[in-house]
């Protein structure tokens, strides 16, 4: 089986190079400090949450992960929380099953169903939501165990009016019973919830940022997985893979996956196989990139093209090379691309494309 998974959250044993991040997040959780986990799409938030929650569980805490992707209403949020608790097994799971039934979140919102029972709708979703949000307190009363509640894709609650206020009003009383991790991919949206003084969750959590993977960690892990599966990788090819992946976790794993797939057992991944793998990777991503490119305005495309070529879009001369007339229009395009997670701007060091393969694709497009 191909040892490089690129399409879903990975198991803790497969996580590369996040020792420091995992340790820091676990420490915060164990000290009862709520945390936000920020990172661009596909940088490994869900995988890291899985790893850290497993460690928290080994340390005696109960853990639950609530995926909020795409929620639009309080009903949706209630259904997601209920579903998350329902996936728990063992004595805690059985205990919670009883509590869920007691709070009225019966089978109607378990499983795949997302709607609440009529009874509860009449009684009001708010009461049910409060009961669901307070489950860690009930659990703590009965077992003495604290719960870690991870909300993944938390930026989605922006679309649910008043949800952050309701959440804040409950979790502030959860003291020793629960610690919260709020993970999300769109920095601007998550930032809007936690960094805006006028929002209820302002200052309620310590921020953690997931960056790119270090080259050393990738080199070691990729070489080891080739070896363990009876293949080798030429040092130059490995270097090329690391440079092309630019520390982007999912892109690096995708490239490694494709390279491994064209390397038969007992043989070596070399320049020729790398060429084949890279072509296959870009072909696989063509539709995604075409869709993104089509969704951009002309100045956004110009900014992306400039960054792909290593130019600075806000420098007048560089900007002109891609048809940008004014630094101010480049700046506006940069802001809109950052808010959509296409660019990231690190303090002091300008903007860069989040996805190194998008840069390659744009270069090919412009050269064709
Ligand atoms: N530390 C890591 N080591 C190895 N691969 C990783 C790591 N982090 C992420 N990946 C790769 O990225 C992919 C996506 O990981 P994951 O789903 O955890 O990211 P995410 O940030 O939650 O993504 P999304 O924004 O889509 O929810 C994985 O399938 C894996 O290929
Ligand atoms: Mg995720």
Coordinates of C-alpha atoms and ligand atoms in Angstrom, one line a residue:
X1 CA 0.0 0.0 0.0
X2 CA 1.2 3.5 -0.8
X3 CA 2.6 4.9 2.5
X4 CA 1.8 8.5 1.6
X5 CA -1.7 9.5 2.3
X6 CA -2.8 12.9 0.9
X7 CA -6.6 12.9 0.8
X8 CA -7.8 12.7 4.4
X9 CA -6.7 13.4 7.9
X10 CA -3.9 11.0 8.9
X11 CA -3.4 8.8 11.9
X12 CA -1.1 10.1 14.6
X13 CA 1.7 7.7 13.7
X14 CA 1.8 9.2 10.2
X15 CA 2.1 12.8 11.3
X16 CA 5.5 14.3 10.3
X17 CA 7.4 16.9 12.2
X18 CA 4.8 18.3 14.6
X19 CA 6.4 17.3 17.9
X20 CA 6.8 20.9 19.2
X21 CA 3.3 22.0 18.1
X22 CA 1.7 18.9 19.6
X23 CA 3.5 19.2 22.9
X24 CA 2.6 22.9 23.2
X25 CA -1.0 22.3 22.4
X26 CA -1.2 19.4 24.8
X27 CA 0.3 21.4 27.5
X28 CA -2.2 24.2 27.1
X29 CA -5.1 21.7 27.1
X30 CA -3.8 20.0 30.3
X31 CA -3.5 23.4 32.0
X32 CA -7.1 24.2 31.1
X33 CA -6.2 26.9 28.6
X34 CA -8.5 27.2 25.6
X35 CA -6.7 27.3 22.3
X36 CA -7.3 28.4 18.7
X37 CA -5.5 26.4 16.0
X38 CA -4.9 28.4 12.9
X39 CA -3.5 27.1 9.6
X40 CA -4.2 27.4 5.9
X41 CA -6.2 24.6 4.3
X42 CA -4.6 21.2 4.3
X43 CA -1.8 22.1 6.6
X44 CA -2.8 19.3 9.0
X45 CA -5.1 20.8 11.6
X46 CA -7.5 17.9 11.8
X47 CA -4.6 15.4 11.9
X48 CA -2.8 17.3 14.6
X49 CA -6.1 17.6 16.6
X50 CA -6.4 13.8 16.3
X51 CA -2.9 13.3 17.6
X52 CA -3.2 15.7 20.5
X53 CA -6.6 14.5 21.5
X54 CA -5.3 10.9 21.6
X55 CA -2.5 12.0 23.9
X56 CA -5.0 13.9 26.1
X57 CA -7.1 10.7 26.2
X58 CA -4.1 8.7 27.2
X59 CA -3.6 11.2 30.0
X60 CA -7.0 10.5 31.3
X61 CA -9.2 13.2 29.7
X62 CA -12.4 12.5 27.7
X63 CA -12.2 13.9 24.2
X64 CA -14.7 14.8 21.5
X65 CA -14.3 16.5 18.1
X66 CA -17.1 18.4 16.6
X67 CA -16.8 19.2 12.9
X68 CA -18.7 22.4 12.2
X69 CA -18.0 22.6 8.5
X70 CA -20.9 24.2 6.7
X71 CA -23.2 24.7 9.6
X72 CA -25.9 27.4 9.0
X73 CA -28.3 27.2 11.9
X74 CA -28.4 26.4 15.6
X75 CA -30.1 23.1 14.7
X76 CA -27.1 22.2 12.6
X77 CA -24.7 23.0 15.5
X78 CA -26.8 21.0 17.9
X79 CA -26.9 18.0 15.5
X80 CA -23.1 18.1 15.0
X81 CA -22.4 18.2 18.7
X82 CA -24.8 15.4 19.4
X83 CA -23.3 13.3 16.6
X84 CA -19.8 13.9 17.9
X85 CA -20.7 12.6 21.3
X86 CA -22.4 9.6 19.8
X87 CA -19.2 8.4 18.2
X88 CA -17.6 7.9 21.6
X89 CA -17.2 4.3 22.7
X90 CA -16.6 2.6 26.0
X91 CA -18.0 3.5 29.4
X92 CA -18.0 7.3 28.6
X93 CA -19.9 6.6 25.4
X94 CA -22.5 4.7 27.3
X95 CA -22.8 7.3 29.9
X96 CA -23.2 10.0 27.3
X97 CA -25.8 8.0 25.4
X98 CA -27.9 8.2 28.5
X99 CA -27.3 11.9 28.9
X100 CA -28.1 12.6 25.3
X101 CA -31.4 10.8 25.6
X102 CA -32.1 12.7 28.8
X103 CA -31.5 16.1 27.1
X104 CA -33.8 15.1 24.3
X105 CA -31.2 14.8 21.6
X106 CA -32.5 11.3 20.8
X107 CA -32.0 9.2 17.7
X108 CA -33.5 11.9 15.5
X109 CA -30.3 13.9 15.4
X110 CA -27.9 11.0 15.8
X111 CA -26.5 9.1 12.9
X112 CA -26.6 11.0 9.7
X113 CA -29.9 12.8 10.3
X114 CA -29.4 16.5 10.9
X115 CA -32.9 17.6 12.0
X116 CA -34.1 17.8 15.6
X117 CA -37.2 16.1 16.9
X118 CA -40.4 18.2 16.6
X119 CA -40.7 18.2 20.3
X120 CA -37.3 19.8 20.8
X121 CA -38.0 22.4 18.0
X122 CA -41.0 23.5 19.9
X123 CA -39.1 23.6 23.2
X124 CA -36.5 25.6 21.4
X125 CA -33.2 24.8 20.0
X126 CA -31.5 27.1 22.4
X127 CA -32.4 25.0 25.4
X128 CA -31.1 21.8 23.7
X129 CA -27.9 23.5 22.6
X130 CA -27.2 24.7 26.1
X131 CA -27.8 21.1 27.4
X132 CA -25.4 19.8 24.7
X133 CA -22.8 22.4 25.4
X134 CA -23.0 21.7 29.1
X135 CA -22.4 17.9 28.7
X136 CA -18.8 18.2 29.8
X137 CA -20.0 19.6 33.1
X138 CA -22.4 16.7 33.6
X139 CA -19.7 14.2 32.7
X140 CA -17.3 15.9 35.1
X141 CA -19.9 15.7 37.9
X142 CA -20.3 12.0 37.4
X143 CA -16.8 10.8 36.6
X144 CA -14.5 13.6 37.7
X145 CA -12.9 13.5 34.3
X146 CA -12.3 16.7 32.3
X147 CA -13.3 16.8 28.6
X148 CA -11.4 18.3 25.7
X149 CA -13.8 19.6 23.2
X150 CA -12.3 20.3 19.8
X151 CA -14.4 22.4 17.4
X152 CA -13.0 21.8 13.9
X153 CA -13.8 24.2 11.0
X154 CA -14.9 26.6 13.7
X155 CA -15.0 29.6 11.3
X156 CA -18.3 28.2 10.1
X157 CA -20.1 29.6 13.2
X158 CA -19.7 33.0 11.6
X159 CA -22.8 32.0 9.6
X160 CA -24.9 31.2 12.7
X161 CA -26.1 34.4 14.3
X162 CA -25.4 34.8 18.0
X163 CA -23.7 31.4 18.2
X164 CA -20.4 32.8 19.5
X165 CA -22.2 34.7 22.2
X166 CA -24.1 31.6 23.3
X167 CA -20.9 29.6 23.3
X168 CA -19.1 32.1 25.3
X169 CA -21.9 32.4 27.8
X170 CA -21.7 28.6 28.5
X171 CA -18.0 27.8 28.3
X172 CA -17.0 30.6 30.7
X173 CA -18.6 28.5 33.4
X174 CA -17.0 25.2 32.4
X175 CA -13.9 25.8 34.5
X176 CA -12.2 22.5 35.4
X177 CA -14.8 20.4 33.4
X178 CA -13.7 21.3 29.9
X179 CA -11.0 22.8 27.7
X180 CA -11.7 23.9 24.2
X181 CA -9.7 23.9 21.0
X182 CA -11.1 26.0 18.1
X183 CA -9.5 25.0 14.8
X184 CA -10.1 26.7 11.5
X185 CA -8.5 27.4 8.2
X186 CA -9.5 30.9 7.2
X187 CA -7.4 33.2 9.4
X188 CA -9.5 36.2 8.6
X189 CA -12.7 34.5 9.8
X190 CA -11.2 32.8 12.8
X191 CA -9.5 36.1 13.6
X192 CA -12.8 37.9 13.3
X193 CA -14.2 35.7 16.0
X194 CA -11.3 35.9 18.5
X195 CA -9.4 39.0 17.8
X196 CA -12.2 41.6 17.4
X197 CA -12.9 43.4 20.7
X198 CA -16.5 43.6 19.9
X199 CA -17.0 39.8 19.6
X200 CA -17.9 37.7 22.5
X201 CA -15.0 35.3 22.1
X202 CA -12.4 38.0 22.0
X203 CA -9.3 37.0 24.0
X204 CA -10.9 33.7 25.1
X205 CA -8.2 31.4 23.6
X206 CA -4.5 31.2 23.2
X207 CA -3.6 31.2 19.5
X208 CA -1.5 28.4 18.0
X209 CA -0.4 28.6 14.3
X210 CA 0.6 25.6 12.2
X211 CA 3.3 26.5 9.7
X212 CA 5.1 24.5 7.0
X213 CA 6.9 21.3 7.6
X214 CA 10.7 21.6 8.0
X215 CA 12.8 20.2 5.1
X216 CA 14.7 18.0 7.5
X217 CA 11.6 16.3 8.9
X218 CA 10.3 15.7 5.4
X219 CA 13.6 14.3 4.1
X220 CA 13.9 11.8 6.9
X221 CA 10.3 10.7 6.8
X222 CA 10.1 10.3 3.0
X223 CA 13.4 8.4 2.8
X224 CA 12.3 6.1 5.7
X225 CA 9.0 5.3 4.1
X226 CA 10.5 4.5 0.7
X227 CA 13.0 2.2 2.5
X228 CA 10.4 0.5 4.7
X229 CA 8.5 -0.4 1.5
X230 CA 11.5 -1.9 -0.3
X231 CA 12.3 1.1 -2.5
X232 CA 14.9 3.8 -2.5
X233 CA 14.9 7.5 -3.5
X234 CA 17.9 9.2 -5.0
X235 CA 19.1 12.1 -2.9
X236 CA 18.8 14.6 -5.7
X237 CA 15.2 13.5 -6.4
X238 CA 14.4 13.7 -2.7
X239 CA 15.8 17.2 -2.6
X240 CA 13.7 18.2 -5.6
X241 CA 10.6 16.8 -4.0
X242 CA 11.3 18.8 -0.8
X243 CA 11.8 22.0 -2.7
X244 CA 8.8 21.5 -4.9
X245 CA 6.5 20.7 -1.9
X246 CA 7.8 23.8 -0.1
X247 CA 6.9 22.5 3.3
X248 CA 3.2 22.4 2.4
X249 CA 2.1 19.2 4.2
X250 CA -0.6 17.9 1.8
X251 CA 1.3 18.9 -1.4
X252 CA 4.4 17.2 -0.2
X253 CA 2.5 14.0 0.6
X254 CA 0.7 14.2 -2.8
X255 CA 4.1 14.5 -4.6
X256 CA 5.6 11.6 -2.5
X257 CA 2.5 9.5 -3.2
X258 CA 2.8 10.0 -7.0
X259 CA 6.5 9.3 -6.9
X260 CA 6.1 6.2 -4.9
X261 CA 3.4 5.0 -7.3
X262 CA 5.7 5.1 -10.3
X263 CA 8.6 3.4 -8.4
X264 CA 8.3 -0.4 -8.5
X265 CA 9.6 -2.5 -5.5
X266 CA 13.3 -3.0 -5.4
X267 CA 14.0 0.0 -7.6
X268 CA 14.9 3.7 -7.1
X269 CA 13.0 6.9 -7.5
X270 CA 15.1 8.9 -9.9
X271 CA 14.9 12.0 -12.0
X272 CA 13.0 10.3 -14.8
X273 CA 10.4 8.9 -12.4
X274 CA 10.2 12.3 -10.7
X275 CA 9.3 13.9 -14.0
X276 CA 6.5 11.4 -14.6
X277 CA 5.2 11.9 -11.0
X278 CA 5.2 15.7 -11.2
X279 CA 3.3 15.7 -14.6
X280 CA 0.7 13.3 -13.1
X281 CA 0.3 15.5 -10.0
X282 CA -0.3 18.7 -12.0
X283 CA -2.7 16.8 -14.3
X284 CA -4.6 15.6 -11.2
X285 CA -4.9 19.2 -9.9
X286 CA -5.7 20.9 -13.2
X287 CA -9.5 21.1 -12.6
X288 CA -9.0 22.5 -9.1
X289 CA -6.6 25.1 -10.4
X290 CA -8.7 26.0 -13.4
X291 CA -11.7 26.5 -11.2
X292 CA -9.7 28.7 -8.8
X293 CA -8.2 30.7 -11.6
X294 CA -11.6 31.3 -13.2
X295 CA -13.0 32.5 -9.9
X296 CA -10.3 35.3 -9.6
X297 CA -10.5 38.8 -10.8
X298 CA -7.9 40.1 -13.3
X299 CA -5.8 41.8 -10.7
X300 CA -5.9 38.8 -8.5
X301 CA -4.6 36.7 -11.4
X302 CA -1.9 39.3 -11.9
X303 CA -0.8 39.1 -8.2
X304 CA -0.8 35.3 -8.3
X305 CA 1.3 35.3 -11.5
X306 CA 3.7 37.8 -10.0
X307 CA 4.2 35.7 -6.9
X308 CA 4.6 32.6 -9.0
X309 CA 7.5 34.3 -10.8
X310 CA 9.1 35.5 -7.6
X311 CA 8.2 39.1 -8.2
X312 CA 6.8 41.5 -5.7
X313 CA 3.3 42.6 -6.9
X314 CA 3.4 45.8 -4.8
X315 CA 6.7 47.0 -6.3
X316 CA 5.8 49.3 -9.2
X317 CA 8.3 47.8 -11.7
X318 CA 7.6 44.2 -10.8
X319 CA 3.8 44.8 -10.9
X320 CA 4.0 46.2 -14.4
X321 CA 5.5 43.0 -15.7
X322 CA 2.2 41.3 -15.0
X323 CA 0.0 44.3 -16.0
X324 CA -0.6 45.7 -12.5
X325 CA -1.1 49.4 -12.9
X326 CA -0.9 50.6 -9.3
X327 CA 0.4 49.2 -6.0
X328 CA -2.9 50.1 -4.5
X329 CA -4.8 47.7 -6.8
X330 CA -2.2 45.0 -6.1
X331 CA -2.8 45.6 -2.4
X332 CA -6.6 45.2 -2.7
X333 CA -6.1 42.0 -4.7
X334 CA -3.6 40.7 -2.0
X335 CA -6.1 41.3 0.7
X336 CA -8.9 39.5 -1.0
X337 CA -6.7 36.5 -1.9
X338 CA -5.4 36.3 1.7
X339 CA -8.9 36.3 3.1
X340 CA -9.6 33.3 0.8
X341 CA -6.5 31.5 1.9
X342 CA -4.7 31.6 -1.5
X343 CA -2.0 33.8 -0.1
X344 CA -0.4 34.1 3.3
X345 CA 1.3 37.2 4.5
X346 CA 4.0 36.7 7.1
X347 CA 4.9 39.6 9.2
X348 CA 7.9 41.4 7.7
X349 CA 8.3 39.1 4.7
X350 CA 5.6 40.0 2.1
X351 CA 3.1 37.6 0.6
X352 CA 3.5 34.1 -0.7
X353 CA 1.3 31.6 -2.4
X354 CA 0.1 29.0 0.1
X355 CA 0.2 26.3 -2.6
X356 CA 3.5 25.7 -4.3
X357 CA 1.9 23.6 -7.0
X358 CA -0.5 26.5 -7.9
X359 CA 2.7 28.5 -8.6
X360 CA 4.0 25.8 -10.9
X361 CA 0.7 25.5 -12.7
X362 CA 0.5 29.2 -13.3
X363 CA 4.1 29.3 -14.6
X364 CA 3.2 26.5 -17.0
X365 CA 0.0 28.3 -18.1
X366 CA 1.9 31.5 -18.8
X367 CA 4.6 29.7 -20.7
X368 CA 2.2 27.8 -22.9
Ligands
LIG1 N1 2.3 16.7 9.8 C1 1.9 16.1 8.7 N2 2.7 15.1 8.2 C2 2.4 14.4 7.1 N3 1.4 14.8 6.3 C3 0.6 15.8 6.7 C4 0.8 16.5 7.9 N4 -0.2 17.4 8.1 C5 -1.0 17.3 7.0 N5 -0.5 16.3 6.2 C6 -1.1 16.0 4.9 O1 -2.1 16.9 4.6 C7 -3.4 16.2 4.4 C8 -4.5 16.9 5.0 O2 -4.4 16.9 6.4 P1 -5.5 17.4 7.4 O3 -6.8 16.9 6.8 O4 -5.2 17.1 8.8 O5 -5.4 19.0 7.1 P2 -6.4 20.1 7.5 O6 -5.6 21.3 7.8 O7 -7.4 19.7 8.6 O8 -7.2 20.3 6.1 P3 -8.6 21.0 5.8 O9 -8.2 22.4 5.8 O10 -8.9 20.5 4.4 O11 -9.5 20.6 6.9 C9 -3.1 14.8 4.9 O12 -3.8 13.8 4.2 C10 -1.7 14.6 4.7 O13 -1.4 14.2 3.4
LIG2 MG1 -9.4 19.6 8.6

